[in-house]
Short mmCIF file of C-alpha atoms and ligand atoms in Angstrom, two decimals:
data_model
loop_
_atom_site.label_atom_id
_atom_site.label_comp_id
_atom_site.label_asym_id
_atom_site.label_seq_id
_atom_site.Cartn_x
_atom_site.Cartn_y
_atom_site.Cartn_z
CA UNK A 293 -73.78 -87.30 173.29
CA UNK A 294 -77.18 -88.09 171.85
CA UNK A 295 -78.41 -89.44 168.54
CA UNK A 296 -81.55 -88.02 166.90
CA UNK A 297 -83.17 -89.70 163.95
CA UNK A 298 -85.75 -88.04 161.71
CA UNK A 299 -87.72 -90.37 159.45
CA UNK A 300 -89.35 -89.91 156.09
CA UNK A 301 -92.72 -89.03 157.58
CA UNK A 302 -91.18 -86.15 159.56
CA UNK A 303 -89.27 -84.89 156.51
CA UNK A 304 -92.16 -85.11 154.10
CA UNK A 305 -92.52 -81.38 153.36
CA UNK A 306 -91.06 -77.92 153.96
CA UNK A 307 -92.87 -77.55 157.30
CA UNK A 308 -91.30 -80.79 158.46
CA UNK A 309 -87.82 -79.49 157.74
CA UNK A 310 -88.61 -76.21 159.49
CA UNK A 311 -89.75 -78.19 162.50
CA UNK A 312 -86.46 -80.12 162.53
CA UNK A 313 -84.80 -76.69 162.74
CA UNK A 314 -86.96 -75.68 165.70
CA UNK A 315 -86.12 -78.91 167.54
CA UNK A 316 -82.37 -78.75 166.83
CA UNK A 317 -82.15 -75.09 167.94
CA UNK A 318 -82.84 -76.23 171.48
CA UNK A 319 -79.81 -78.51 171.37
CA UNK A 320 -77.39 -76.33 169.45
CA UNK A 321 -74.80 -76.19 172.22
CA UNK A 322 -74.81 -79.94 172.74
CA UNK A 323 -73.09 -82.93 171.23
CA UNK A 324 -75.59 -84.36 168.79
CA UNK A 325 -75.51 -86.72 165.84
CA UNK A 326 -78.52 -86.27 163.54
CA UNK A 327 -79.48 -89.15 161.26
CA UNK A 328 -81.96 -88.48 158.46
CA UNK A 329 -83.99 -90.67 156.12
CA UNK A 330 -85.08 -89.87 152.61
CA UNK A 331 -87.94 -87.36 152.45
CA UNK A 332 -91.52 -88.67 152.45
CA UNK A 333 -91.95 -91.62 150.11
CA UNK A 334 -88.75 -90.94 148.15
CA UNK A 335 -87.33 -94.42 148.68
CA UNK A 336 -90.44 -96.01 147.14
CA UNK A 337 -90.16 -93.59 144.23
CA UNK A 338 -86.47 -94.43 143.76
CA UNK A 339 -87.38 -98.12 143.73
CA UNK A 340 -89.48 -97.35 140.63
CA UNK A 341 -86.54 -95.61 138.98
CA UNK A 342 -84.48 -98.70 139.77
CA UNK A 343 -87.10 -101.08 138.31
CA UNK A 344 -87.38 -99.11 135.07
CA UNK A 345 -83.60 -98.87 134.88
CA UNK A 346 -83.23 -102.65 135.19
CA UNK A 347 -86.02 -103.21 132.63
CA UNK A 348 -84.33 -100.72 130.34
CA UNK A 349 -87.57 -98.77 130.21
CA UNK A 350 -87.63 -95.15 129.16
CA UNK A 351 -90.06 -94.53 132.05
CA UNK A 352 -87.03 -94.26 134.31
CA UNK A 353 -86.64 -90.61 133.26
CA UNK A 354 -90.23 -89.72 134.09
CA UNK A 355 -89.94 -91.45 137.45
CA UNK A 356 -86.74 -89.52 138.19
CA UNK A 357 -88.32 -86.26 137.09
CA UNK A 358 -91.14 -86.72 139.62
CA UNK A 359 -88.62 -87.13 142.43
CA UNK A 360 -86.77 -84.03 141.25
CA UNK A 361 -89.94 -81.98 141.13
CA UNK A 362 -90.89 -83.08 144.64
CA UNK A 363 -87.50 -82.02 146.05
CA UNK A 364 -87.25 -78.76 144.10
CA UNK A 365 -90.73 -77.74 145.23
CA UNK A 366 -89.54 -78.12 148.80
CA UNK A 367 -86.36 -76.16 148.03
CA UNK A 368 -88.46 -73.37 146.51
CA UNK A 369 -90.47 -73.03 149.71
CA UNK A 370 -87.43 -73.07 151.98
CA UNK A 371 -84.70 -71.10 150.20
CA UNK A 372 -84.05 -68.03 148.07
CA UNK A 373 -83.29 -68.82 144.42
CA UNK A 374 -79.71 -67.63 144.95
CA UNK A 375 -78.97 -70.17 147.67
CA UNK A 376 -76.30 -72.64 146.59
CA UNK A 377 -78.40 -75.54 147.89
CA UNK A 378 -80.09 -75.58 144.46
CA UNK A 379 -76.77 -76.21 142.75
CA UNK A 380 -75.71 -78.87 145.25
CA UNK A 381 -78.95 -80.80 145.03
CA UNK A 382 -78.84 -80.51 141.23
CA UNK A 383 -75.34 -82.06 141.31
CA UNK A 384 -76.66 -85.11 143.19
CA UNK A 385 -79.50 -85.48 140.69
CA UNK A 386 -77.01 -85.20 137.84
CA UNK A 387 -74.97 -88.06 139.30
CA UNK A 388 -78.11 -90.15 139.62
CA UNK A 389 -79.09 -89.36 136.05
CA UNK A 390 -75.63 -90.32 134.82
CA UNK A 391 -76.06 -93.60 136.67
CA UNK A 392 -79.37 -94.46 135.02
CA UNK A 393 -77.91 -93.63 131.61
CA UNK A 394 -75.51 -96.58 131.96
CA UNK A 395 -76.31 -100.21 131.19
CA UNK A 396 -77.17 -102.14 134.35
CA UNK A 397 -74.85 -104.95 135.42
CA UNK A 398 -76.26 -108.38 136.19
CA UNK A 399 -75.89 -107.76 139.93
CA UNK A 400 -79.30 -106.17 140.37
CA UNK A 401 -79.03 -105.80 144.15
CA UNK A 402 -75.83 -103.81 143.62
CA UNK A 403 -77.68 -101.61 141.12
CA UNK A 404 -80.52 -101.14 143.62
CA UNK A 405 -78.15 -99.71 146.20
CA UNK A 406 -76.39 -97.40 143.72
CA UNK A 407 -79.75 -95.79 142.89
CA UNK A 408 -81.83 -95.94 146.05
CA UNK A 409 -79.07 -94.49 148.27
CA UNK A 410 -79.55 -91.05 146.67
CA UNK A 411 -82.73 -90.42 148.70
CA UNK A 412 -80.81 -90.04 151.94
CA UNK A 413 -77.90 -88.16 150.36
CA UNK A 414 -80.23 -85.54 148.93
CA UNK A 415 -82.43 -85.18 151.99
CA UNK A 416 -79.39 -84.75 154.25
CA UNK A 417 -78.07 -81.98 151.97
CA UNK A 418 -81.38 -80.15 152.17
CA UNK A 419 -81.57 -80.49 155.94
CA UNK A 420 -77.94 -79.35 156.25
CA UNK A 421 -78.58 -76.15 154.29
CA UNK A 422 -81.79 -75.46 156.14
CA UNK A 423 -80.15 -75.83 159.56
CA UNK A 424 -77.29 -73.55 158.50
CA UNK A 425 -79.76 -70.96 157.25
CA UNK A 426 -81.39 -71.15 160.70
CA UNK A 427 -78.03 -70.24 162.28
CA UNK A 428 -77.05 -73.72 163.45
CA UNK A 429 -73.39 -74.66 163.11
CA UNK A 430 -72.93 -78.25 161.99
CA UNK A 431 -70.84 -80.75 160.04
CA UNK A 432 -72.32 -82.85 157.20
CA UNK A 433 -70.88 -86.32 156.69
CA UNK A 434 -71.15 -88.82 153.87
CA UNK A 435 -71.84 -91.89 155.99
CA UNK A 436 -70.89 -94.18 153.08
CA UNK A 437 -67.24 -93.48 153.91
CA UNK A 438 -67.65 -94.11 157.64
CA UNK A 439 -70.23 -96.85 158.09
CA UNK A 440 -68.48 -99.75 156.43
CA UNK A 441 -70.60 -102.73 155.46
CA UNK A 442 -70.20 -106.05 153.70
CA UNK A 443 -71.18 -106.31 150.03
CA UNK A 444 -74.53 -108.04 150.71
CA UNK A 445 -76.25 -105.35 148.65
CA UNK A 446 -79.82 -104.37 149.60
CA UNK A 447 -79.42 -106.00 153.05
CA UNK A 448 -75.86 -105.08 153.94
CA UNK A 449 -74.47 -105.79 157.42
CA UNK A 450 -72.47 -103.17 159.27
CA UNK A 451 -68.85 -104.19 159.89
CA UNK A 452 -68.51 -102.81 163.40
CA UNK A 453 -64.78 -103.38 163.75
CA UNK A 454 -64.07 -101.46 160.54
CA UNK A 455 -66.64 -98.70 161.18
CA UNK A 456 -66.09 -97.93 164.86
CA UNK A 457 -62.71 -96.16 164.53
CA UNK A 458 -63.92 -94.05 161.59
CA UNK A 459 -67.20 -93.14 163.28
CA UNK A 460 -65.41 -92.20 166.49
CA UNK A 461 -62.80 -90.16 164.72
CA UNK A 462 -65.38 -88.07 162.89
CA UNK A 463 -68.23 -87.76 165.38
CA UNK A 464 -66.30 -87.41 168.61
CA UNK A 465 -65.85 -83.66 168.41
CA UNK A 466 -68.51 -81.86 170.43
CA UNK A 467 -71.05 -80.11 168.22
CA UNK A 468 -73.80 -81.00 165.78
CA UNK A 469 -73.12 -83.70 163.19
CA UNK A 470 -75.49 -84.65 160.41
CA UNK A 471 -75.47 -87.86 158.36
CA UNK A 472 -77.68 -90.25 156.44
CA UNK A 473 -79.52 -93.30 157.75
CA UNK A 474 -80.12 -96.52 155.82
CA UNK A 475 -76.99 -96.31 153.67
CA UNK A 476 -73.37 -97.34 154.07
CA UNK A 477 -70.44 -98.26 151.87
CA UNK A 478 -68.18 -101.20 151.22
CA UNK A 479 -64.45 -100.97 151.81
CA UNK A 480 -64.13 -100.57 148.06
CA UNK A 481 -66.30 -97.45 148.25
CA UNK A 482 -69.53 -98.75 146.67
CA UNK A 483 -72.82 -97.60 148.17
CA UNK A 484 -74.87 -100.14 150.11
CA UNK A 485 -78.25 -100.09 151.86
CA UNK A 486 -79.15 -101.79 155.13
CA UNK A 487 -82.66 -103.01 154.27
CA UNK A 488 -85.88 -100.99 153.97
CA UNK A 489 -86.71 -98.82 156.98
CA UNK A 490 -83.10 -99.18 158.08
CA UNK A 491 -82.50 -95.63 159.33
CA UNK A 492 -83.57 -96.46 162.88
CA UNK A 493 -80.92 -99.16 162.80
CA UNK A 494 -78.27 -96.67 161.65
CA UNK A 495 -79.09 -94.51 164.66
CA UNK A 496 -78.74 -97.51 166.98
CA UNK A 497 -75.50 -98.70 165.37
CA UNK A 498 -73.95 -95.23 165.71
CA UNK A 499 -75.10 -95.00 169.32
CA UNK A 500 -73.43 -98.33 170.02
CA UNK A 501 -70.15 -97.32 168.40
CA UNK A 502 -70.11 -93.90 170.06
CA UNK A 503 -71.40 -95.05 173.47
CA UNK A 504 -74.13 -92.41 173.20
CA UNK A 505 -76.25 -91.46 176.19
CA UNK A 506 -79.54 -91.88 174.37
CA UNK A 507 -81.20 -92.28 170.98
CA UNK A 508 -84.36 -90.39 170.05
CA UNK A 509 -86.35 -91.34 166.99
CA UNK A 510 -88.84 -88.65 166.05
CA UNK A 511 -92.03 -90.06 164.58
CA UNK A 512 -95.44 -88.94 163.38
CA UNK A 513 -97.07 -90.71 166.35
CA UNK A 514 -97.10 -89.90 170.11
CA UNK A 515 -94.73 -92.82 170.80
CA UNK A 516 -95.03 -96.60 170.66
CA UNK A 517 -98.75 -97.32 170.83
CA UNK A 518 -100.54 -100.59 171.53
CA UNK A 519 -101.45 -100.78 167.83
CA UNK A 520 -100.84 -98.98 164.57
CA UNK A 521 -103.24 -96.02 164.83
CA UNK A 522 -103.96 -96.31 161.10
CA UNK A 523 -105.57 -99.68 161.88
CA UNK A 524 -106.89 -99.09 165.40
CA UNK A 525 -107.51 -95.33 165.80
CA UNK A 526 -108.18 -95.63 169.55
CA UNK A 527 -104.70 -97.08 170.18
CA UNK A 528 -103.06 -95.86 173.39
CA UNK A 529 -99.45 -94.87 174.07
CA UNK A 530 -97.16 -97.12 176.09
CA UNK A 531 -95.08 -94.87 178.39
CA UNK A 532 -92.25 -97.36 178.83
CA UNK A 533 -91.38 -100.82 177.62
CA UNK A 534 -88.39 -103.09 178.07
CA UNK A 535 -85.88 -103.83 175.31
CA UNK A 536 -87.24 -107.36 175.30
CA UNK A 537 -90.79 -106.22 174.69
CA UNK A 538 -89.64 -103.87 171.93
CA UNK A 539 -87.70 -106.70 170.25
CA UNK A 540 -90.80 -108.90 170.39
CA UNK A 541 -92.99 -106.15 168.89
CA UNK A 542 -90.53 -105.41 166.11
CA UNK A 543 -90.04 -109.11 165.40
CA UNK A 544 -93.77 -109.67 164.95
CA UNK A 545 -93.91 -106.70 162.59
CA UNK A 546 -94.82 -103.56 164.57
CA UNK A 547 -93.69 -101.06 161.99
CA UNK A 548 -92.83 -98.33 164.44
CA UNK A 549 -89.41 -99.86 165.26
CA UNK A 550 -87.09 -101.60 162.83
CA UNK A 551 -86.31 -105.13 164.12
CA UNK A 552 -82.53 -104.71 164.21
CA UNK A 553 -82.65 -101.42 166.13
CA UNK A 554 -83.01 -102.64 169.69
CA UNK A 555 -80.19 -105.15 170.11
CA UNK A 556 -77.21 -102.74 169.84
CA UNK A 557 -78.91 -100.42 172.33
CA UNK A 558 -79.75 -103.22 174.75
CA UNK A 559 -76.16 -104.46 174.63
CA UNK A 560 -74.92 -101.11 175.88
CA UNK A 561 -77.95 -100.19 177.96
CA UNK A 562 -78.63 -97.06 175.90
CA UNK A 563 -82.23 -95.83 176.27
CA UNK A 564 -84.32 -95.35 173.12
CA UNK A 565 -86.92 -92.60 173.08
CA UNK A 566 -89.69 -92.65 170.50
CA UNK A 567 -90.99 -89.10 170.48
CA UNK A 568 -93.71 -87.16 168.67
CA UNK A 569 -92.25 -84.93 166.02
CA UNK A 570 -95.33 -82.73 166.14
CA UNK A 571 -95.18 -82.25 169.92
CA UNK A 572 -91.48 -82.35 170.90
CA UNK A 573 -92.20 -81.33 174.50
CA UNK A 574 -94.19 -84.53 175.11
CA UNK A 575 -92.47 -87.50 176.71
CA UNK A 576 -93.12 -90.18 174.10
CA UNK A 577 -92.14 -93.75 174.93
CA UNK A 578 -88.89 -94.91 176.45
CA UNK A 579 -87.44 -98.33 175.74
CA UNK A 580 -84.95 -99.45 178.39
CA UNK A 581 -84.30 -101.98 181.14
CA UNK A 582 -86.98 -101.70 183.78
CA UNK A 583 -86.65 -102.96 187.32
CA UNK A 584 -90.35 -102.99 188.06
CA UNK A 585 -92.85 -105.22 186.25
CA UNK A 586 -95.31 -103.13 184.31
CA UNK A 587 -98.74 -104.26 183.22
CA UNK A 588 -99.16 -103.82 179.49
CA UNK A 589 -102.47 -103.72 177.64
CA UNK A 590 -102.97 -106.11 174.70
CA UNK A 591 -100.68 -104.97 171.86
CA UNK A 592 -101.90 -105.64 168.32
CA UNK A 593 -99.67 -106.19 165.29
CA UNK A 594 -101.19 -106.66 161.84
CA UNK A 595 -99.35 -108.06 158.86
CA UNK A 596 -101.36 -107.86 155.64
CA UNK A 597 -100.77 -109.52 152.24
CA UNK A 598 -99.76 -112.82 153.73
CA UNK A 599 -99.65 -116.10 151.88
CA UNK A 600 -100.01 -119.46 153.58
CA UNK A 601 -97.96 -122.13 151.81
CA UNK A 602 -98.70 -125.80 152.54
CA UNK A 603 -95.93 -128.18 151.63
CA UNK A 604 -96.39 -131.96 151.36
CA UNK A 605 -93.61 -134.42 150.51
CA UNK A 606 -94.43 -136.22 147.23
CA UNK A 607 -93.27 -139.57 148.60
CA UNK A 608 -95.88 -139.40 151.42
CA UNK A 609 -93.12 -139.40 154.01
CA UNK A 610 -93.82 -137.74 157.33
CA UNK A 611 -92.79 -134.18 157.96
CA UNK A 612 -89.59 -134.67 159.93
CA UNK A 613 -86.17 -133.13 160.38
CA UNK A 614 -84.83 -134.09 156.95
CA UNK A 615 -87.83 -132.61 155.09
CA UNK A 616 -87.91 -129.53 157.25
CA UNK A 617 -84.23 -128.85 156.78
CA UNK A 618 -84.64 -129.20 153.01
CA UNK A 619 -87.62 -126.82 152.99
CA UNK A 620 -85.66 -124.26 155.01
CA UNK A 621 -82.67 -124.51 152.71
CA UNK A 622 -84.96 -123.52 149.82
CA UNK A 623 -86.46 -120.71 151.90
CA UNK A 624 -83.01 -119.37 152.74
CA UNK A 625 -81.87 -119.64 149.13
CA UNK A 626 -84.87 -117.60 147.96
CA UNK A 627 -84.52 -115.13 150.85
CA UNK A 628 -88.04 -115.86 152.08
CA UNK A 629 -88.70 -114.94 155.72
CA UNK A 630 -91.11 -117.16 157.62
CA UNK A 631 -93.62 -115.24 159.75
CA UNK A 632 -95.30 -118.30 161.24
CA UNK A 633 -95.13 -122.06 160.77
CA UNK A 634 -97.18 -125.11 161.65
CA UNK A 635 -96.58 -128.78 161.06
CA UNK A 636 -98.78 -131.86 160.87
CA UNK A 637 -97.96 -135.47 159.99
CA UNK A 638 -97.74 -134.99 156.25
CA UNK A 639 -97.89 -131.24 155.72
CA UNK A 640 -95.78 -128.26 156.71
CA UNK A 641 -97.38 -124.81 156.54
CA UNK A 642 -95.65 -121.47 156.52
CA UNK A 643 -97.03 -117.96 156.44
CA UNK A 644 -94.87 -115.46 154.54
CA UNK A 645 -95.15 -111.97 153.01
CA UNK A 646 -96.56 -112.12 149.48
CA UNK A 647 -93.88 -111.47 146.85
CA UNK A 648 -94.89 -112.89 143.50
CA UNK A 649 -91.39 -113.24 142.08
CA UNK A 650 -89.92 -114.94 145.15
CA UNK A 651 -92.97 -117.15 145.58
CA UNK A 652 -92.86 -118.41 141.98
CA UNK A 653 -89.15 -119.11 142.14
CA UNK A 654 -89.62 -120.99 145.41
CA UNK A 655 -92.53 -123.06 144.07
CA UNK A 656 -90.57 -123.91 140.96
CA UNK A 657 -87.57 -125.07 143.01
CA UNK A 658 -89.73 -127.22 145.32
CA UNK A 659 -91.96 -128.88 142.75
CA UNK A 660 -89.92 -132.05 142.17
CA UNK A 661 -89.92 -133.15 145.77
CA UNK A 662 -93.04 -131.54 147.22
CA UNK A 663 -96.67 -130.81 146.40
CA UNK A 664 -97.23 -127.19 147.28
CA UNK A 665 -100.54 -125.38 147.72
CA UNK A 666 -100.97 -121.78 148.69
CA UNK A 667 -103.63 -119.36 149.81
CA UNK A 668 -103.15 -115.60 149.34
CA UNK A 669 -104.73 -112.41 150.73
CA UNK A 670 -104.50 -113.45 154.35
CA UNK A 671 -103.76 -111.34 157.42
CA UNK A 672 -101.51 -112.38 160.26
CA UNK A 673 -102.53 -110.79 163.54
CA UNK A 674 -100.32 -111.04 166.61
CA UNK A 675 -101.58 -110.01 170.04
CA UNK A 676 -99.00 -109.66 172.77
CA UNK A 677 -100.48 -109.82 176.30
CA UNK A 678 -103.71 -111.06 174.80
CA UNK A 679 -107.07 -111.34 176.56
CA UNK A 680 -110.10 -113.34 175.38
CA UNK A 681 -111.81 -110.09 174.62
CA UNK A 682 -108.90 -108.88 172.49
CA UNK A 683 -108.91 -112.09 170.48
CA UNK A 684 -112.67 -111.82 169.90
CA UNK A 685 -112.27 -108.24 168.80
CA UNK A 686 -109.71 -108.97 166.11
CA UNK A 687 -111.48 -112.04 164.77
CA UNK A 688 -114.75 -110.19 164.13
CA UNK A 689 -116.29 -111.74 161.05
CA UNK A 690 -113.03 -113.09 159.68
CA UNK A 691 -112.47 -116.77 159.05
CA UNK A 692 -109.66 -118.22 161.18
CA UNK A 693 -107.17 -120.29 159.20
CA UNK A 694 -104.58 -120.81 161.96
CA UNK A 695 -104.69 -119.96 165.66
CA UNK A 696 -101.60 -120.30 167.82
CA UNK A 697 -101.59 -119.40 171.48
CA UNK A 698 -98.64 -119.26 173.85
CA UNK A 699 -98.29 -117.82 177.34
CA UNK A 700 -97.99 -114.18 176.30
CA UNK A 701 -98.75 -114.17 172.60
CA UNK A 702 -101.73 -115.11 170.42
CA UNK A 703 -101.24 -115.38 166.67
CA UNK A 704 -104.02 -115.70 164.13
CA UNK A 705 -103.98 -116.14 160.41
CA UNK A 706 -107.33 -114.92 159.12
CA UNK A 707 -109.05 -114.53 155.77
P1 ADP B 197 -90.45 -93.00 159.88
O1 ADP B 197 -90.08 -93.79 158.68
O2 ADP B 197 -90.88 -91.62 159.57
O3 ADP B 197 -89.43 -93.04 160.95
P2 ADP B 197 -92.43 -95.01 160.15
O4 ADP B 197 -93.46 -94.72 159.12
O5 ADP B 197 -91.42 -96.06 159.86
O6 ADP B 197 -91.71 -93.65 160.52
O7 ADP B 197 -93.09 -95.36 161.53
C1 ADP B 197 -94.16 -94.59 162.04
C2 ADP B 197 -95.48 -95.26 161.70
O8 ADP B 197 -95.53 -96.53 162.30
C3 ADP B 197 -96.68 -94.52 162.25
O9 ADP B 197 -97.16 -93.57 161.35
C4 ADP B 197 -97.68 -95.63 162.51
O10 ADP B 197 -98.72 -95.65 161.54
C5 ADP B 197 -96.88 -96.92 162.37
N1 ADP B 197 -97.04 -97.83 163.50
C6 ADP B 197 -97.20 -99.18 163.37
N2 ADP B 197 -97.31 -99.75 164.57
C7 ADP B 197 -97.23 -98.78 165.49
C8 ADP B 197 -97.27 -98.76 166.91
N3 ADP B 197 -97.40 -99.88 167.63
N4 ADP B 197 -97.12 -97.57 167.54
C9 ADP B 197 -96.95 -96.44 166.84
N5 ADP B 197 -96.92 -96.38 165.48
C10 ADP B 197 -97.06 -97.53 164.81
N1 LIG B 198 -85.58 -94.31 153.42
C1 LIG B 198 -85.48 -95.71 153.76
C2 LIG B 198 -86.81 -96.39 153.56
O1 LIG B 198 -87.80 -95.74 153.29
C3 LIG B 198 -84.95 -95.94 155.14
C4 LIG B 198 -85.81 -95.43 156.26
O2 LIG B 198 -86.65 -94.56 156.05
O3 LIG B 198 -85.63 -95.89 157.39
O4 LIG B 198 -86.86 -97.59 153.66
MG1 MG B 199 -89.51 -95.53 158.26
#
C-alpha cells in the first residue's frame, strides 16, 4: 500500500486535476490512499471568510463568493453541466454559508476550524468526481470521522490510539481510497485542523497507522532542492537525504516539508518520496535511512518577516534560569514559537515570526517585569552544511544582526 498526497499547488486549476487523473490511472490496480489539500490558495481565502465572520463584517459573503467562483470555474472546465458534481459541491457551499450566517462563539479557534476545513472537503469531492469520470474506481472518505484528534482547534493533535482502528478498518481493502489532508475531527464530531500546511502530515500519519510501503508527496518542484527556487533560482535537487536531515530542514523552515511529517515515517522506516507533479516519471528526492554518508551541498533556508525581541529584566538582574523560565512561560502562553535565541548578561534576545496581535499581547504581558525592545523586517537565514563562500553569498550587502555558527549549521539574522 502506498500513500499519495497532492498539494494545493498541484490542484490549482483544471489541468492540475486532469494530471492527477493521468498519474492515478497508472496505479489503478494497486492499493492506494490519496490525500488531497484544498485547491490553490483556497485555505488563505477561507481564512479571510473566517476573519470577516468573526468581525461580523458583511464582506464575508463577498469573500465566500470569490471562493465559489474559483471552484465553479474549474467545475465548468472539467464536467458537463448535467454532472451531479455541481449539486454536491453546491451542497458543501450551502453548509458553509449556513455556518457563516450564525453568530460566532467566543472560541475563535473552534470557529476557524469549522470554516477553513471546507477547502479540503470540496477539493476532495471535485477530485473524486473527476477520477470517476476518468474511469477510476475509488472510495471517498470523510477523514473527519476517521482521523480523531484532540480539541486543540487550529493545531489539533492526532489521537493515534483512537484513529488507528478506524483508519485500518476503512482503508485496508485493496483499491483506491481518497480523503482529505489537514483536517480531522474530535470524538464529539467537530471538525479540527492540524495546523497550516498540515496535509503532508496527514499523509505521514496515515502511512504510520497503515504500515504503508511508501509515501509520495507530489509537488510543483523537481524534489527537495538545496534552496527554495523562488529565492535561489539556480537551486539544485538533492537525490536522497536522511530522515534526520529532512527533520533539520523542516525545523529551520524549509517550506517543502511540513515539520511534523518526517517523524512518523522515520519511526516505521517508511520512505518518503518528493516527486515532481509536472514530470511524474522523474525520480524526485527520497527521504530514508541511508547507510552510506553522502556529501550534501550547502542548503539555504530563508525565513522572512522576522522580529528580534530583546528582553531585559527591569530589576537589572542577570539573565538566568528563573528569568528565562518566566520568559518562556509567557511565550508558551501566547503561542509564540522561537526561531533563534541568544543571551547576554542582562539581555535575552529571541527571533520570532512577526504576528502583530501575538507580539502586542506578549509585550503587554511582559511589561511589568521586563524592558522589551524589538526590531522588525529582519530575515533569518539558515545554511546547513555551510561553507565560507555560502555565508558570503547570503550576506551580500545586508547588515548582520546575529551570527551563530555550529558544526554543521550557520544561522544569520540580517537586515
Ligand atoms: P503543496 O502545498 O502544493 O504541497 P508547498 O507550496 O507547500 O506545496 O511546497 C512546495 C514549494 O516549496 C515549492 O513551490 C517551493 O517554492 C517551496 N520550497 C521551499 N524550500 C524548498 C526546497 N528546499 N526545495 C524545494 N521546494 C522548496
Ligand atoms: N490547505 C492547507 C493549507 O493551505 C493544508 C495544506 O495545504 O497542507 O495550509
Ligand atoms: Mg502546502
